[in-house]
mmCIF file with all atom_site columns, C-alpha atoms in Angstrom:
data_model
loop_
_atom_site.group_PDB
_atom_site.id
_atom_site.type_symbol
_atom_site.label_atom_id
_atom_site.label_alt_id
_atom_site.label_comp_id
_atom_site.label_asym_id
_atom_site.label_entity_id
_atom_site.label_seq_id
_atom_site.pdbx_PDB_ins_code
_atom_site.Cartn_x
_atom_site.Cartn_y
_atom_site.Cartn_z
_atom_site.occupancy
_atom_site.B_iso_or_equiv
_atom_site.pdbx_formal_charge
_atom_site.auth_seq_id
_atom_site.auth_comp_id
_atom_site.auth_asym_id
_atom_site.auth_atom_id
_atom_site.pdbx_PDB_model_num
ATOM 1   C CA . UNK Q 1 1   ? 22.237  56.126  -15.715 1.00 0.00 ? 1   UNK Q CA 1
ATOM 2   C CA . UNK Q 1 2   ? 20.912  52.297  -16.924 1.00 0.00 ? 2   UNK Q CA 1
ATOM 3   C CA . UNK Q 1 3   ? 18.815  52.164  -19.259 1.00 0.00 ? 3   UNK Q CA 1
ATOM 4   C CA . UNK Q 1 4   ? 15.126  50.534  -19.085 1.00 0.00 ? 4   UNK Q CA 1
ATOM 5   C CA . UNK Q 1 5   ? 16.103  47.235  -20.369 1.00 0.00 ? 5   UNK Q CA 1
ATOM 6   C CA . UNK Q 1 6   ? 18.629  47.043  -17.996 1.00 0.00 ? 6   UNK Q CA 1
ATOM 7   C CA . UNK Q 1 7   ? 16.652  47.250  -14.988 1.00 0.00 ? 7   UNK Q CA 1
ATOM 8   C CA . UNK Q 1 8   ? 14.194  45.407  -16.227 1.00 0.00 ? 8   UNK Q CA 1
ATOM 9   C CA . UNK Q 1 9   ? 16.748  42.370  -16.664 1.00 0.00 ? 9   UNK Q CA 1
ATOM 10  C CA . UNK Q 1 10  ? 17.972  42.882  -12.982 1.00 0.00 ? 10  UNK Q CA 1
ATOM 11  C CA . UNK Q 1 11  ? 14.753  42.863  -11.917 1.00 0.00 ? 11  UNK Q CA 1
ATOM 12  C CA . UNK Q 1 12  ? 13.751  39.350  -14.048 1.00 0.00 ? 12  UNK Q CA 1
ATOM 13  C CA . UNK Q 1 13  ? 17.393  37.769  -12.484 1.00 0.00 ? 13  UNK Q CA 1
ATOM 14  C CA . UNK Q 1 14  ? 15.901  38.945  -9.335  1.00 0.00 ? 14  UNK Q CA 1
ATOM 15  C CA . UNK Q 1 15  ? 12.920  37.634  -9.298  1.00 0.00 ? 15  UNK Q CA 1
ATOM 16  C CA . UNK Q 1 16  ? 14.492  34.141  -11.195 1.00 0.00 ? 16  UNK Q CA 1
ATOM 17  C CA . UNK Q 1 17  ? 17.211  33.811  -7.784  1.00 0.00 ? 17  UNK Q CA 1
ATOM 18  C CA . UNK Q 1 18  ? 13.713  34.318  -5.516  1.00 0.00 ? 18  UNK Q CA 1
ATOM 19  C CA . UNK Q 1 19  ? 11.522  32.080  -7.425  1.00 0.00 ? 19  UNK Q CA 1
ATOM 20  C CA . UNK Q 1 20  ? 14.708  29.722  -7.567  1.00 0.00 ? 20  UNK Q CA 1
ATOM 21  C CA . UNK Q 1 21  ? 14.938  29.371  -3.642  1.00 0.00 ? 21  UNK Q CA 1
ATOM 22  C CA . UNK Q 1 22  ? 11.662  29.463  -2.953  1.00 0.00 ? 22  UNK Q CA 1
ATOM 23  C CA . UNK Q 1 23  ? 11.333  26.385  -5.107  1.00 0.00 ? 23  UNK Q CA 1
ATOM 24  C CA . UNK Q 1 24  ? 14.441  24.695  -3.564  1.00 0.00 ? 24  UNK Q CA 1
ATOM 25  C CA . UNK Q 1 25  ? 12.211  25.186  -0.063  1.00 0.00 ? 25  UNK Q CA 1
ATOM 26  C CA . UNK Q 1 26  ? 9.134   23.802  -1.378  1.00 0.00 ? 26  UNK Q CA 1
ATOM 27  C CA . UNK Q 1 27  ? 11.184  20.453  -2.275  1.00 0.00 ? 27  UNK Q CA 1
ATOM 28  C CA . UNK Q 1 28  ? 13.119  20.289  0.409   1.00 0.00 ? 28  UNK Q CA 1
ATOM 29  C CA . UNK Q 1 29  ? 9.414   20.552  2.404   1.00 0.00 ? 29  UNK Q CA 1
ATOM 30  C CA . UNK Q 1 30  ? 7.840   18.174  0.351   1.00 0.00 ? 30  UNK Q CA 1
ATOM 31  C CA . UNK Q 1 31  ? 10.639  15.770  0.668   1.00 0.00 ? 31  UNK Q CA 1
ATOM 32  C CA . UNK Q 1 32  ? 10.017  16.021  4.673   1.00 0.00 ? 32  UNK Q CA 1
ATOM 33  C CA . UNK Q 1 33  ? 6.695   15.540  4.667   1.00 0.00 ? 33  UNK Q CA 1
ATOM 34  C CA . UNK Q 1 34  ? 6.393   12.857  2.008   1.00 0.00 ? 34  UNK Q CA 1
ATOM 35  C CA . UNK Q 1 35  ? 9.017   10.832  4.472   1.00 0.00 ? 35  UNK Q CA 1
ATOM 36  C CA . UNK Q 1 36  ? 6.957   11.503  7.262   1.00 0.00 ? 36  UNK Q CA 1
ATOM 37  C CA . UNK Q 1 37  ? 3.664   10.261  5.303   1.00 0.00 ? 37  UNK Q CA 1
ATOM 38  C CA . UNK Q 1 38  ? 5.784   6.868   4.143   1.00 0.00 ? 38  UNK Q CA 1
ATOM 39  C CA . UNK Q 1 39  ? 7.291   6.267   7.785   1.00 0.00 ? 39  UNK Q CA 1
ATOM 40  C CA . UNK Q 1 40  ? 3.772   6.416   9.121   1.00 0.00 ? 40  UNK Q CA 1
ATOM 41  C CA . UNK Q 1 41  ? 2.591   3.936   6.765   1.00 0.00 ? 41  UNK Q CA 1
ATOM 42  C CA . UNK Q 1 42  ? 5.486   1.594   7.350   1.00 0.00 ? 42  UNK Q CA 1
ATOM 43  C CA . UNK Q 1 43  ? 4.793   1.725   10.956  1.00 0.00 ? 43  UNK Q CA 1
ATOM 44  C CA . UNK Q 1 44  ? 0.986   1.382   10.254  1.00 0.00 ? 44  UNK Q CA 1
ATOM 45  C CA . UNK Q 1 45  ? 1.747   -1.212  8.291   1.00 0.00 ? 45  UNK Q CA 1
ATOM 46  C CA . UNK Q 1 46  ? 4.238   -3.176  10.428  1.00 0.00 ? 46  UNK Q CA 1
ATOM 47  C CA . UNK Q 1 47  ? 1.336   -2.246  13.460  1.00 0.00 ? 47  UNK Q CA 1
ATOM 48  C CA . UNK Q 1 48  ? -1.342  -4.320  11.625  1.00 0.00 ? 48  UNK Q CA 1
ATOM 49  C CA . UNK Q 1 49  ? 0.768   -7.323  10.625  1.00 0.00 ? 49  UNK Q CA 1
ATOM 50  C CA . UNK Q 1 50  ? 2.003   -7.635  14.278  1.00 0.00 ? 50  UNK Q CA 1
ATOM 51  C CA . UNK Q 1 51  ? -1.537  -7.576  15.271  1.00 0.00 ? 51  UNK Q CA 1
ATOM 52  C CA . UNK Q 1 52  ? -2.641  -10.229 12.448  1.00 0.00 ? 52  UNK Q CA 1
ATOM 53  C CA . UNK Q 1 53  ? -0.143  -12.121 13.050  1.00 0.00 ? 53  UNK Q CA 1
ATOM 54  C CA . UNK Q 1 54  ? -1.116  -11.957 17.412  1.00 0.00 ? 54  UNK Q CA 1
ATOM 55  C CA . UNK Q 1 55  ? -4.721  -13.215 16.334  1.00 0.00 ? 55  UNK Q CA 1
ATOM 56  C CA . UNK Q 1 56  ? -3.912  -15.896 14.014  1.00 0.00 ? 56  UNK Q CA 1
ATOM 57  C CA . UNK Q 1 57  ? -1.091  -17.321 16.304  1.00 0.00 ? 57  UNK Q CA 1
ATOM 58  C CA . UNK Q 1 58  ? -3.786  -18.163 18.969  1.00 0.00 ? 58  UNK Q CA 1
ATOM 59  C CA . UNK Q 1 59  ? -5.982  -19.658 16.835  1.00 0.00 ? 59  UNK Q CA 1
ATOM 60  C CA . UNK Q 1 60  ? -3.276  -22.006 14.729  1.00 0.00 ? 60  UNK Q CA 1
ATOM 61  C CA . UNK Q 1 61  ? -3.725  -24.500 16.590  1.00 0.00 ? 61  UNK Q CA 1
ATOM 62  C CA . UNK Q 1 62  ? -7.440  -25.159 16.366  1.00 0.00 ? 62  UNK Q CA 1
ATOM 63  C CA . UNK Q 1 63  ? -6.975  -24.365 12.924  1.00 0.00 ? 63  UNK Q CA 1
ATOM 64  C CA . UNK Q 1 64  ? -4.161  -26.858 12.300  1.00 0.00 ? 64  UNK Q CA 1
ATOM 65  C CA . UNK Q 1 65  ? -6.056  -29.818 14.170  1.00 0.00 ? 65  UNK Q CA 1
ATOM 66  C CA . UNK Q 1 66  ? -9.436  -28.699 12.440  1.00 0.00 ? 66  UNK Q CA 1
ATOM 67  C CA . UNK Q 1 67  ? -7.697  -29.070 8.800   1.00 0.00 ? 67  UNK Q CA 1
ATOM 68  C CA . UNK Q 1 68  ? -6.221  -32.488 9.904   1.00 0.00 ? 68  UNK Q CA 1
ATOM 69  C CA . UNK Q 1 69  ? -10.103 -33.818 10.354  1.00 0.00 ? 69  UNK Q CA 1
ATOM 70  C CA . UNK Q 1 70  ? -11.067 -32.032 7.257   1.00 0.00 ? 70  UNK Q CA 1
ATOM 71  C CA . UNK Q 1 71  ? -8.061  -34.284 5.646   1.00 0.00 ? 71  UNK Q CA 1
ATOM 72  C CA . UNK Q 1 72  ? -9.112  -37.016 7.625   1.00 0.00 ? 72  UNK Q CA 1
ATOM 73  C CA . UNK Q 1 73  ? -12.375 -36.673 5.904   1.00 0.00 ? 73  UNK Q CA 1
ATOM 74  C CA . UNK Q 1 74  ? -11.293 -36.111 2.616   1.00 0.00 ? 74  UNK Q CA 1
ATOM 75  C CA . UNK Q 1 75  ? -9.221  -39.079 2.565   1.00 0.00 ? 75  UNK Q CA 1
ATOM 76  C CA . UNK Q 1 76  ? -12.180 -41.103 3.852   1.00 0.00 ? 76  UNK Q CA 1
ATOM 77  C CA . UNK Q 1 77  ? -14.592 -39.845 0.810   1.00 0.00 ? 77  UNK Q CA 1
ATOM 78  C CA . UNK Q 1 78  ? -12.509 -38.578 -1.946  1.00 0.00 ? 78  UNK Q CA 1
ATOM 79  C CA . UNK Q 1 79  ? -15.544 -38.649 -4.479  1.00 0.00 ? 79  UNK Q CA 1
ATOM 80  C CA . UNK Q 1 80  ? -17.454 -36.748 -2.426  1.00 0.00 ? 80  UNK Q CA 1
ATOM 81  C CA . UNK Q 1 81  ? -14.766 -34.220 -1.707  1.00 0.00 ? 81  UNK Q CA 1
ATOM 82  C CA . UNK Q 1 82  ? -14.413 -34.252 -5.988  1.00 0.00 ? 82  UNK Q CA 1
ATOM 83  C CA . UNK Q 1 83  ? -17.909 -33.359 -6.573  1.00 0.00 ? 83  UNK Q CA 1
ATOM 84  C CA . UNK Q 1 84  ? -17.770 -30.612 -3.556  1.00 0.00 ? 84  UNK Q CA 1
ATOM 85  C CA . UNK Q 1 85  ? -14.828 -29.632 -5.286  1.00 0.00 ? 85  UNK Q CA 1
ATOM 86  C CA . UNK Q 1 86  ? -16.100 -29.292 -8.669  1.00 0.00 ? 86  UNK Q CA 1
ATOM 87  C CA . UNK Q 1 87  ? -19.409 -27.546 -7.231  1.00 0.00 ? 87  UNK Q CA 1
ATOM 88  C CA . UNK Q 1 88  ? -17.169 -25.022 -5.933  1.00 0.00 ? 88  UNK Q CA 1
ATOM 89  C CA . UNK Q 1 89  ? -14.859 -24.538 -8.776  1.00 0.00 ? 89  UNK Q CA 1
ATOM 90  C CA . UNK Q 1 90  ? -18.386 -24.161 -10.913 1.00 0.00 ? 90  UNK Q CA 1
ATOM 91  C CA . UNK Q 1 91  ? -20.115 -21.793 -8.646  1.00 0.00 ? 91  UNK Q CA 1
ATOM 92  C CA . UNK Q 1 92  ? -16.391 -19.520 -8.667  1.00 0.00 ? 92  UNK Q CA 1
ATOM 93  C CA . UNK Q 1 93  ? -16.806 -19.663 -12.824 1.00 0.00 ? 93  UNK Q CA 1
ATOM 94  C CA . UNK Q 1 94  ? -20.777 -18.814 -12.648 1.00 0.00 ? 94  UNK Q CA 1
ATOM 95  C CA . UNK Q 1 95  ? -19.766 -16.027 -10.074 1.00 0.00 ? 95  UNK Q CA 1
ATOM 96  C CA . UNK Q 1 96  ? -16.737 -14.421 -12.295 1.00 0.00 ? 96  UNK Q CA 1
ATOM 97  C CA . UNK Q 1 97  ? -18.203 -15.117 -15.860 1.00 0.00 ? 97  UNK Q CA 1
ATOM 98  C CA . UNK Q 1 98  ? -21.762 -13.465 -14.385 1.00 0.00 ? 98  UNK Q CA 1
ATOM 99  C CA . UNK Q 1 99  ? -19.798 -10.278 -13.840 1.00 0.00 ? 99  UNK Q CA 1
ATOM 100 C CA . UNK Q 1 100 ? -18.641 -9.807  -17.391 1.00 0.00 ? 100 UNK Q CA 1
#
């Protein structure tokens, strides 16, 4: 007949093998489901930039002839576009140094 210690050390290698592929089935299930989460982000992802990039197509050109008068204007008054330029930059350092 065994002896105590020797069931009880078929009974811990038993348990060890179970534990053992039940862990192997948890990572193989995590490993799933964590490529499931990441494809549906990519695809989110790729959803949202198709969409962006749908708006802002229709709009380009407005916005390209709309920055062309802005340049236009610039070029016309460049110390006025300085000082609006400076008034910005200062209001960007007030804004960031008021936050410390």
């Amino acid at each position: 007949m065994a002896s105590f210690s020797d069931m009880t050390d078929l009974d811990l290698d038993r348990q060890i093998s179970s534990l053992s592929r039940e862990l192997a089935a948890l990572k193989k299930a995590a490993a799933k489901r964590g490529g499931a989460y990441y494809e549906e982000g990519r695809q989110a992802a790729q959803d949202a930039y198709s969409d962006l990039a749908g708006r802002i197509g229709e709009h380009l050109p407005a916005l390209r002839s709309h920055a062309r008068a802005i340049e236009g204007t610039a070029r016309r008054h460049p110390a006025t576009t300085a000082a609006i330029g400076l008034a910005v930059v200062g209001l960007l350092a007030a804004t960031l140094l008021s936050r410390r």
